[in-house]
Short mmCIF file of C-alpha atoms in Angstrom, two decimals:
data_model
loop_
_atom_site.label_atom_id
_atom_site.label_comp_id
_atom_site.label_asym_id
_atom_site.label_seq_id
_atom_site.Cartn_x
_atom_site.Cartn_y
_atom_site.Cartn_z
CA UNK A 1 125.85 93.26 120.60
CA UNK A 2 126.84 92.90 116.96
CA UNK A 3 128.60 95.59 114.92
CA UNK A 4 129.36 95.79 111.22
CA UNK A 5 130.42 98.39 108.71
CA UNK A 6 128.00 99.01 105.87
CA UNK A 7 127.35 101.32 102.95
CA UNK A 8 123.68 102.25 103.31
CA UNK A 9 121.10 103.82 101.03
CA UNK A 10 117.37 104.34 101.20
CA UNK A 11 114.93 102.35 99.06
CA UNK A 12 115.67 104.68 96.17
CA UNK A 13 119.32 103.46 96.15
CA UNK A 14 120.70 106.99 95.86
CA UNK A 15 123.26 108.90 97.98
CA UNK A 16 125.01 105.96 99.74
CA UNK A 17 126.85 106.71 102.98
CA UNK A 18 129.05 104.52 105.23
CA UNK A 19 128.12 103.83 108.84
CA UNK A 20 128.66 101.38 111.69
CA UNK A 21 125.51 99.29 112.17
CA UNK A 22 124.94 98.18 115.76
CA UNK A 23 122.33 95.65 116.84
CA UNK A 24 121.59 95.95 120.59
CA UNK A 25 119.63 93.19 122.35
CA UNK A 26 118.44 95.08 125.43
CA UNK A 27 117.39 98.60 126.32
CA UNK A 28 120.51 98.82 128.50
CA UNK A 29 122.68 98.08 125.47
CA UNK A 30 120.68 100.60 123.43
CA UNK A 31 121.20 103.26 126.10
CA UNK A 32 124.94 102.53 126.07
CA UNK A 33 125.00 102.89 122.28
CA UNK A 34 123.33 106.31 122.49
CA UNK A 35 125.73 107.47 125.20
CA UNK A 36 128.71 106.40 123.09
CA UNK A 37 127.26 108.15 120.05
CA UNK A 38 127.44 111.50 121.84
CA UNK A 39 131.21 111.50 121.33
CA UNK A 40 131.07 110.85 117.60
CA UNK A 41 128.79 111.39 114.62
CA UNK A 42 125.64 110.46 116.50
CA UNK A 43 123.14 107.69 115.82
CA UNK A 44 119.82 106.99 114.13
CA UNK A 45 117.52 103.97 114.19
CA UNK A 46 116.81 101.96 111.02
CA UNK A 47 114.17 99.33 110.29
CA UNK A 48 113.80 97.54 106.95
CA UNK A 49 115.22 100.38 104.86
CA UNK A 50 111.98 101.39 103.10
CA UNK A 51 112.46 105.15 103.51
CA UNK A 52 113.18 106.23 99.95
CA UNK A 53 115.70 108.92 100.87
CA UNK A 54 118.34 109.41 103.56
CA UNK A 55 116.26 109.41 106.76
CA UNK A 56 117.78 106.16 108.08
CA UNK A 57 121.39 106.84 107.12
CA UNK A 58 124.10 108.48 109.25
CA UNK A 59 127.35 109.06 107.36
CA UNK A 60 130.35 108.22 109.56
CA UNK A 61 128.20 107.52 112.61
CA UNK A 62 126.09 104.77 114.13
CA UNK A 63 122.94 103.23 112.69
CA UNK A 64 120.89 101.25 115.21
CA UNK A 65 119.23 98.07 113.97
CA UNK A 66 116.46 97.30 116.48
CA UNK A 67 115.55 93.81 115.16
CA UNK A 68 116.87 92.00 118.27
CA UNK A 69 115.48 94.47 120.78
CA UNK A 70 112.78 92.77 122.90
CA UNK A 71 111.35 91.02 119.83
CA UNK A 72 107.72 89.97 119.61
CA UNK A 73 104.22 91.28 120.04
CA UNK A 74 101.06 90.49 121.96
CA UNK A 75 97.42 90.90 121.02
CA UNK A 76 94.84 91.96 123.60
CA UNK A 77 91.71 90.86 121.74
CA UNK A 78 89.35 92.18 124.42
CA UNK A 79 90.87 95.67 124.33
CA UNK A 80 91.43 95.55 120.56
CA UNK A 81 95.08 96.54 120.88
CA UNK A 82 98.49 95.18 119.94
CA UNK A 83 101.74 95.87 121.76
CA UNK A 84 104.68 95.26 119.43
CA UNK A 85 108.45 95.67 119.54
CA UNK A 86 109.68 98.43 117.26
CA UNK A 87 111.55 95.98 115.04
CA UNK A 88 108.41 93.96 114.26
CA UNK A 89 107.40 94.13 110.61
CA UNK A 90 103.84 94.84 109.54
CA UNK A 91 104.09 91.62 107.51
CA UNK A 92 104.70 89.59 110.69
CA UNK A 93 101.83 91.36 112.44
CA UNK A 94 99.38 90.68 109.60
CA UNK A 95 100.33 86.99 109.52
CA UNK A 96 99.40 86.83 113.21
CA UNK A 97 96.44 89.22 113.30
CA UNK A 98 94.38 88.35 110.23
CA UNK A 99 93.76 84.67 111.10
CA UNK A 100 92.55 85.94 114.49
CA UNK A 101 90.11 88.44 112.97
CA UNK A 102 92.05 91.70 113.25
CA UNK A 103 93.65 94.08 110.75
CA UNK A 104 96.10 96.95 111.04
CA UNK A 105 94.43 100.35 111.51
CA UNK A 106 96.69 101.81 108.80
CA UNK A 107 99.07 100.17 106.35
CA UNK A 108 101.26 101.87 103.74
CA UNK A 109 101.89 100.44 100.28
CA UNK A 110 104.29 97.81 101.59
CA UNK A 111 104.04 95.53 104.64
CA UNK A 112 107.86 95.38 104.78
CA UNK A 113 107.92 98.26 107.26
CA UNK A 114 108.64 98.00 110.97
CA UNK A 115 106.42 99.34 113.73
CA UNK A 116 109.18 101.77 114.69
CA UNK A 117 109.38 103.01 111.10
CA UNK A 118 105.60 103.39 110.93
CA UNK A 119 105.75 105.63 114.02
CA UNK A 120 108.78 107.65 112.88
CA UNK A 121 107.24 108.40 109.47
CA UNK A 122 103.62 108.49 110.73
CA UNK A 123 102.67 106.36 107.75
CA UNK A 124 99.35 106.69 105.97
CA UNK A 125 97.38 104.34 103.77
CA UNK A 126 94.42 104.16 101.43
CA UNK A 127 92.05 104.99 104.30
CA UNK A 128 93.44 108.33 105.48
CA UNK A 129 90.19 110.10 104.56
CA UNK A 130 88.39 107.76 106.97
CA UNK A 131 90.95 106.78 109.63
CA UNK A 132 93.82 109.32 109.49
CA UNK A 133 97.44 108.19 109.92
CA UNK A 134 99.18 105.57 112.08
CA UNK A 135 99.73 108.07 114.89
CA UNK A 136 95.97 108.49 115.38
CA UNK A 137 95.77 104.86 116.54
CA UNK A 138 98.72 104.85 118.94
CA UNK A 139 97.94 104.49 122.63
CA UNK A 140 101.50 104.61 123.98
CA UNK A 141 105.16 104.44 123.01
CA UNK A 142 108.23 103.29 124.88
CA UNK A 143 111.37 105.05 123.78
CA UNK A 144 114.95 105.47 124.92
CA UNK A 145 116.07 109.08 124.83
CA UNK A 146 119.71 110.11 124.34
CA UNK A 147 120.23 110.49 128.11
CA UNK A 148 119.60 106.73 128.43
CA UNK A 149 116.21 107.16 130.09
CA UNK A 150 113.39 104.76 129.19
CA UNK A 151 110.19 106.78 128.81
CA UNK A 152 106.62 105.68 128.30
CA UNK A 153 104.69 108.41 126.51
CA UNK A 154 101.26 108.76 124.94
CA UNK A 155 98.59 111.25 123.94
CA UNK A 156 97.90 111.83 127.65
CA UNK A 157 101.42 111.34 129.05
CA UNK A 158 104.28 113.64 128.02
CA UNK A 159 102.07 114.49 125.07
CA UNK A 160 104.50 116.98 123.56
CA UNK A 161 107.26 114.34 123.39
CA UNK A 162 104.78 111.74 122.10
CA UNK A 163 103.60 113.93 119.22
CA UNK A 164 107.13 115.09 118.43
CA UNK A 165 108.08 111.41 118.08
CA UNK A 166 105.12 110.60 115.79
CA UNK A 167 106.42 111.58 112.36
CA UNK A 168 109.62 112.86 114.00
CA UNK A 169 111.90 110.76 111.75
CA UNK A 170 113.59 109.08 114.73
CA UNK A 171 115.16 112.27 116.05
CA UNK A 172 113.59 112.47 119.54
CA UNK A 173 114.43 108.98 120.82
CA UNK A 174 114.63 105.36 119.72
CA UNK A 175 111.19 103.74 119.90
CA UNK A 176 111.43 100.24 121.40
CA UNK A 177 107.73 99.33 121.71
CA UNK A 178 104.35 100.67 120.62
CA UNK A 179 100.75 99.94 121.64
CA UNK A 180 98.03 100.67 119.10
CA UNK A 181 94.46 99.74 118.29
CA UNK A 182 93.60 97.14 115.66
CA UNK A 183 90.51 96.76 113.50
CA UNK A 184 88.19 93.73 113.89
CA UNK A 185 87.41 92.07 110.54
CA UNK A 186 85.27 89.07 109.58
CA UNK A 187 87.39 87.94 106.63
CA UNK A 188 90.87 88.40 105.22
CA UNK A 189 89.51 89.51 101.83
CA UNK A 190 88.50 92.84 100.34
CA UNK A 191 85.39 93.73 98.33
CA UNK A 192 86.79 95.94 95.57
CA UNK A 193 85.11 98.33 93.13
CA UNK A 194 87.11 99.44 90.08
CA UNK A 195 86.53 102.38 87.72
CA UNK A 196 88.57 103.42 84.72
CA UNK A 197 88.65 107.25 84.74
CA UNK A 198 89.17 109.35 81.61
CA UNK A 199 91.03 112.32 83.07
CA UNK A 200 92.18 114.10 86.21
CA UNK A 201 88.84 115.82 86.85
CA UNK A 202 87.05 112.48 86.79
CA UNK A 203 89.62 111.00 89.17
CA UNK A 204 89.25 113.89 91.64
CA UNK A 205 85.45 113.76 91.53
CA UNK A 206 85.26 110.02 92.11
CA UNK A 207 87.84 110.14 94.91
CA UNK A 208 85.83 112.90 96.61
CA UNK A 209 82.71 110.77 96.37
CA UNK A 210 84.64 107.88 97.93
CA UNK A 211 84.96 109.78 101.22
CA UNK A 212 81.30 108.95 101.81
CA UNK A 213 81.08 105.53 100.27
CA UNK A 214 84.30 103.57 100.79
CA UNK A 215 86.80 103.02 103.58
CA UNK A 216 89.75 102.59 101.20
CA UNK A 217 90.41 104.39 97.92
CA UNK A 218 93.37 105.03 95.63
CA UNK A 219 93.87 106.04 92.01
CA UNK A 220 96.74 104.97 89.76
CA UNK A 221 97.42 107.82 87.31
CA UNK A 222 98.97 107.70 83.83
CA UNK A 223 101.23 110.75 84.01
CA UNK A 224 102.38 110.34 80.42
CA UNK A 225 98.89 110.98 79.05
CA UNK A 226 98.42 114.50 77.69
CA UNK A 227 95.69 116.79 76.42
CA UNK A 228 92.16 115.67 77.16
CA UNK A 229 93.52 112.45 78.68
CA UNK A 230 95.71 114.25 81.22
CA UNK A 231 95.49 112.43 84.53
CA UNK A 232 93.54 109.42 83.25
CA UNK A 233 93.74 106.49 85.60
CA UNK A 234 92.31 103.46 87.33
CA UNK A 235 90.49 104.00 90.62
CA UNK A 236 90.04 101.18 93.11
CA UNK A 237 87.91 101.45 96.23
CA UNK A 238 87.23 98.82 98.84
CA UNK A 239 85.80 97.62 102.12
CA UNK A 240 86.71 94.60 104.19
CA UNK A 241 84.54 91.78 102.85
CA UNK A 242 81.86 90.12 104.99
CA UNK A 243 81.64 86.34 105.09
CA UNK A 244 78.50 86.48 102.95
CA UNK A 245 80.49 88.28 100.22
CA UNK A 246 82.86 85.34 99.73
CA UNK A 247 82.45 82.46 97.29
CA UNK A 248 81.11 79.34 99.08
CA UNK A 249 84.50 77.59 99.11
CA UNK A 250 86.20 80.56 100.74
CA UNK A 251 83.60 80.77 103.53
CA UNK A 252 85.02 77.61 105.10
CA UNK A 253 88.16 79.54 106.10
CA UNK A 254 87.25 83.23 105.79
CA UNK A 255 90.29 84.48 107.72
CA UNK A 256 92.93 82.53 105.78
CA UNK A 257 95.96 84.74 105.14
CA UNK A 258 98.79 83.14 103.19
CA UNK A 259 100.55 85.71 100.99
CA UNK A 260 102.14 83.89 98.09
CA UNK A 261 105.92 83.69 97.67
CA UNK A 262 107.37 86.81 96.13
CA UNK A 263 109.33 86.73 92.90
CA UNK A 264 112.68 88.46 92.99
CA UNK A 265 113.70 91.22 90.59
CA UNK A 266 116.92 90.50 88.64
CA UNK A 267 120.05 91.59 90.48
CA UNK A 268 121.35 93.38 87.41
CA UNK A 269 118.92 95.39 85.33
CA UNK A 270 120.02 97.22 82.17
CA UNK A 271 120.23 101.00 82.61
CA UNK A 272 117.24 102.90 81.26
CA UNK A 273 114.97 99.82 81.15
CA UNK A 274 112.22 102.14 82.35
CA UNK A 275 112.28 104.88 79.74
CA UNK A 276 109.57 107.05 78.26
CA UNK A 277 108.76 104.58 75.46
CA UNK A 278 108.52 101.45 77.66
CA UNK A 279 106.57 103.20 80.41
CA UNK A 280 104.21 104.85 77.90
CA UNK A 281 103.43 101.44 76.42
CA UNK A 282 102.93 99.92 79.89
CA UNK A 283 100.68 102.76 81.04
CA UNK A 284 98.53 102.65 77.90
CA UNK A 285 98.10 98.88 78.15
CA UNK A 286 97.36 98.98 81.89
CA UNK A 287 94.71 101.67 81.45
CA UNK A 288 93.11 99.97 78.45
CA UNK A 289 92.93 96.56 80.16
CA UNK A 290 91.34 97.88 83.35
CA UNK A 291 87.59 97.28 83.59
CA UNK A 292 85.54 100.33 82.76
CA UNK A 293 83.36 99.65 85.79
CA UNK A 294 83.45 96.57 88.01
CA UNK A 295 81.76 96.08 91.37
CA UNK A 296 82.25 93.68 94.25
CA UNK A 297 85.38 91.85 93.13
CA UNK A 298 86.82 89.78 95.99
CA UNK A 299 90.60 90.10 96.41
CA UNK A 300 93.11 88.92 98.97
CA UNK A 301 94.16 91.73 101.32
CA UNK A 302 97.78 91.45 100.19
CA UNK A 303 96.80 91.89 96.53
CA UNK A 304 94.79 95.04 97.28
CA UNK A 305 97.09 96.73 99.80
CA UNK A 306 100.58 95.55 98.85
CA UNK A 307 100.81 94.54 95.17
CA UNK A 308 104.45 95.60 94.90
CA UNK A 309 105.46 93.18 97.67
CA UNK A 310 104.88 90.39 95.15
CA UNK A 311 108.19 91.40 93.52
CA UNK A 312 111.09 91.54 95.95
CA UNK A 313 113.66 94.27 95.34
CA UNK A 314 111.48 95.90 92.69
CA UNK A 315 113.52 99.08 93.19
CA UNK A 316 116.25 97.42 91.08
CA UNK A 317 114.05 97.90 88.00
CA UNK A 318 115.23 101.50 87.89
CA UNK A 319 118.79 100.36 87.25
CA UNK A 320 122.03 101.12 89.08
CA UNK A 321 121.32 104.86 89.45
CA UNK A 322 118.15 104.22 91.43
CA UNK A 323 114.94 106.18 91.72
CA UNK A 324 113.48 109.21 93.41
CA UNK A 325 109.98 109.14 94.79
CA UNK A 326 108.40 112.55 95.00
CA UNK A 327 105.31 112.72 97.21
CA UNK A 328 103.58 115.95 98.03
CA UNK A 329 100.28 117.09 99.53
CA UNK A 330 98.29 120.24 98.78
CA UNK A 331 95.14 121.46 100.57
CA UNK A 332 91.65 121.16 99.13
CA UNK A 333 91.03 124.11 96.83
CA UNK A 334 94.59 123.92 95.43
CA UNK A 335 93.81 121.39 92.71
CA UNK A 336 95.41 123.82 90.24
CA UNK A 337 98.86 123.05 91.66
CA UNK A 338 98.18 119.34 91.29
CA UNK A 339 97.14 119.85 87.67
CA UNK A 340 100.19 121.97 86.83
CA UNK A 341 102.52 119.28 88.20
CA UNK A 342 100.72 116.61 86.17
CA UNK A 343 100.99 118.80 83.06
CA UNK A 344 104.73 119.35 83.56
CA UNK A 345 105.39 115.64 84.06
CA UNK A 346 103.39 114.80 80.94
CA UNK A 347 105.09 117.52 78.88
CA UNK A 348 108.49 116.35 80.08
CA UNK A 349 107.68 112.72 79.22
CA UNK A 350 108.87 111.70 82.68
CA UNK A 351 108.68 107.89 82.76
CA UNK A 352 106.74 106.93 85.88
CA UNK A 353 104.70 103.74 85.94
CA UNK A 354 103.94 104.21 89.64
CA UNK A 355 101.94 107.38 90.25
CA UNK A 356 99.34 107.26 93.01
CA UNK A 357 96.69 109.85 93.87
CA UNK A 358 94.78 109.82 97.19
CA UNK A 359 92.74 112.09 99.45
CA UNK A 360 93.80 112.97 102.97
CA UNK A 361 91.37 113.53 105.82
CA UNK A 362 92.05 115.05 109.25
CA UNK A 363 95.65 114.94 110.44
CA UNK A 364 97.13 114.41 113.90
CA UNK A 365 98.69 117.10 116.17
CA UNK A 366 102.25 115.99 115.37
CA UNK A 367 104.42 118.90 114.13
CA UNK A 368 106.28 116.86 111.49
CA UNK A 369 103.47 114.54 110.43
CA UNK A 370 103.02 114.77 106.65
CA UNK A 371 99.28 114.22 106.01
CA UNK A 372 96.92 117.16 106.18
CA UNK A 373 93.43 117.49 104.62
CA UNK A 374 93.84 117.65 100.86
CA UNK A 375 95.28 115.76 97.91
CA UNK A 376 98.48 113.76 97.75
CA UNK A 377 100.34 112.47 94.71
CA UNK A 378 103.33 110.09 94.86
CA UNK A 379 105.47 109.64 91.73
CA UNK A 380 108.47 107.36 91.11
CA UNK A 381 111.05 108.75 88.70
CA UNK A 382 114.46 107.48 87.54
CA UNK A 383 117.20 109.26 89.48
CA UNK A 384 119.19 109.80 86.29
CA UNK A 385 116.35 111.52 84.42
CA UNK A 386 117.99 114.56 82.76
CA UNK A 387 116.94 117.79 84.46
CA UNK A 388 115.24 115.97 87.34
CA UNK A 389 116.52 118.25 90.10
CA UNK A 390 115.30 121.39 88.35
CA UNK A 391 111.96 119.77 87.59
CA UNK A 392 111.42 118.80 91.24
CA UNK A 393 112.64 122.13 92.57
CA UNK A 394 109.97 123.75 90.43
CA UNK A 395 107.41 121.37 91.96
CA UNK A 396 108.60 122.35 95.44
CA UNK A 397 107.86 125.99 94.59
CA UNK A 398 104.36 125.14 93.37
CA UNK A 399 103.63 122.98 96.42
CA UNK A 400 104.92 125.63 98.83
CA UNK A 401 102.89 128.39 97.15
CA UNK A 402 99.80 126.20 97.48
CA UNK A 403 100.39 125.73 101.22
CA UNK A 404 101.48 122.14 100.77
CA UNK A 405 104.45 120.01 101.75
CA UNK A 406 106.68 117.13 100.70
CA UNK A 407 106.90 113.85 102.63
CA UNK A 408 110.15 113.62 104.62
CA UNK A 409 110.12 109.80 104.51
CA UNK A 410 110.34 109.98 100.72
CA UNK A 411 112.59 113.01 100.36
CA UNK A 412 116.21 112.86 99.21
CA UNK A 413 116.86 116.23 97.61
CA UNK A 414 114.66 119.10 98.82
CA UNK A 415 116.24 122.35 100.01
CA UNK A 416 116.22 123.07 103.74
CA UNK A 417 114.60 126.48 103.26
CA UNK A 418 111.69 124.95 101.34
CA UNK A 419 111.06 122.24 103.92
CA UNK A 420 111.24 124.73 106.80
CA UNK A 421 108.53 126.81 105.12
CA UNK A 422 106.38 123.76 104.40
CA UNK A 423 106.27 122.68 108.05
CA UNK A 424 105.14 125.75 110.02
CA UNK A 425 105.19 123.82 113.33
CA UNK A 426 108.86 122.97 112.94
CA UNK A 427 109.91 125.31 115.79
CA UNK A 428 107.45 123.60 118.15
CA UNK A 429 109.04 120.28 117.29
CA UNK A 430 112.54 121.73 117.74
CA UNK A 431 111.75 122.90 121.27
CA UNK A 432 110.88 119.34 122.28
CA UNK A 433 113.90 117.87 120.47
CA UNK A 434 116.22 120.46 122.10
CA UNK A 435 114.91 119.45 125.52
CA UNK A 436 115.44 115.69 125.11
CA UNK A 437 118.51 115.85 122.86
CA UNK A 438 120.40 119.10 123.48
CA UNK A 439 123.67 117.59 122.18
CA UNK A 440 122.17 116.29 118.91
CA UNK A 441 123.00 112.65 119.56
CA UNK A 442 120.20 111.55 117.24
CA UNK A 443 121.08 112.67 113.74
CA UNK A 444 120.73 111.40 110.20
CA UNK A 445 121.84 112.37 106.74
CA UNK A 446 118.35 113.82 106.28
CA UNK A 447 118.48 115.91 109.48
CA UNK A 448 121.90 117.32 108.54
CA UNK A 449 120.81 118.07 104.96
CA UNK A 450 117.60 119.79 106.06
CA UNK A 451 118.97 121.44 109.21
CA UNK A 452 116.32 119.86 111.43
#
């Protein structure tokens, strides 16, 4: 078992904290790590470090890297399921599944996420309105709880522990393996419709229509546009393409999946490269160049689902101070809160070139799962934006008043009292966590900050 000292951050590169990173190879070694953590500052599992905030950090304690833990995965094509080790990346799964005619049931905006991370954050994708979140497709989990026990749980077996683990930010046990359903597909390409939308109302209306017409939908929003252009954007909607949709040359190998090599962002980026002026120019050009209305464009799956993966370490573009991603959800009928947040960002001139609006459908019965029916907006902002904390605290108040919530996997600065009020099932989750981890062996910087 390997150990090393490291200074860790989330993807946003803010709030670094030192920890001892351990890399167990067996569940017995993992159980020993958890037992040893009870005498110190505890432990938390970490995958590929794509949580934006501090959910996979543990200042002064242990951080468990599960990459060597029973590696691999197996596809049961007849049952339509995959069983994968927690350290398996979604990228590795897609490289295996797509050429065999299967796709992930849910994928977030990057495929550089592990299966364990997808469970812990209950990730969602562009198809939540149709297929819900990752947890809805899980059939079972294997996890090691702080007492060293290896437990196999599922929706029909220790269901309370299963649902507390889905979206539970790694605080109920270390997931070592997951079994989940996969989606049969005929090709590795997507059939994409694109619409340039003039304002926020148009974006909301077209996204609502997409619930009936498209499996996947997402809208990029220009949050620097003001006045009548507030909330203008580019909406893309898609289905998995059929073989007949492909150009003749592509039909010879319809399941080919070879994501191109990613470019790498410069190691050193000047501070304030992404400022109001540069982002305003980018946003205006991106919106103007988008097709007003295009139907049936064929794209590679990687280009539609994971465009940012084409640039490795793109988080460096925000400079040495890093970035904060703020993602919130509000119920249907609370579009006014969404509009007020867009207005405040536009009035502030907050430079965000990545702002994504989606609709959520039915959620899962997991107390800490983020998605609920309604609207969600994710916004990247420079961490050194003057007045950022006050701006986001004001957003928290609007979201809470609207009955909404912030996403724990993205959070790095919310107040504990606000988060407790946003997640009304928190006490139900705590009762399960107290039963399996009465000594608080599993902790993180996020759990300490939020008093989870």
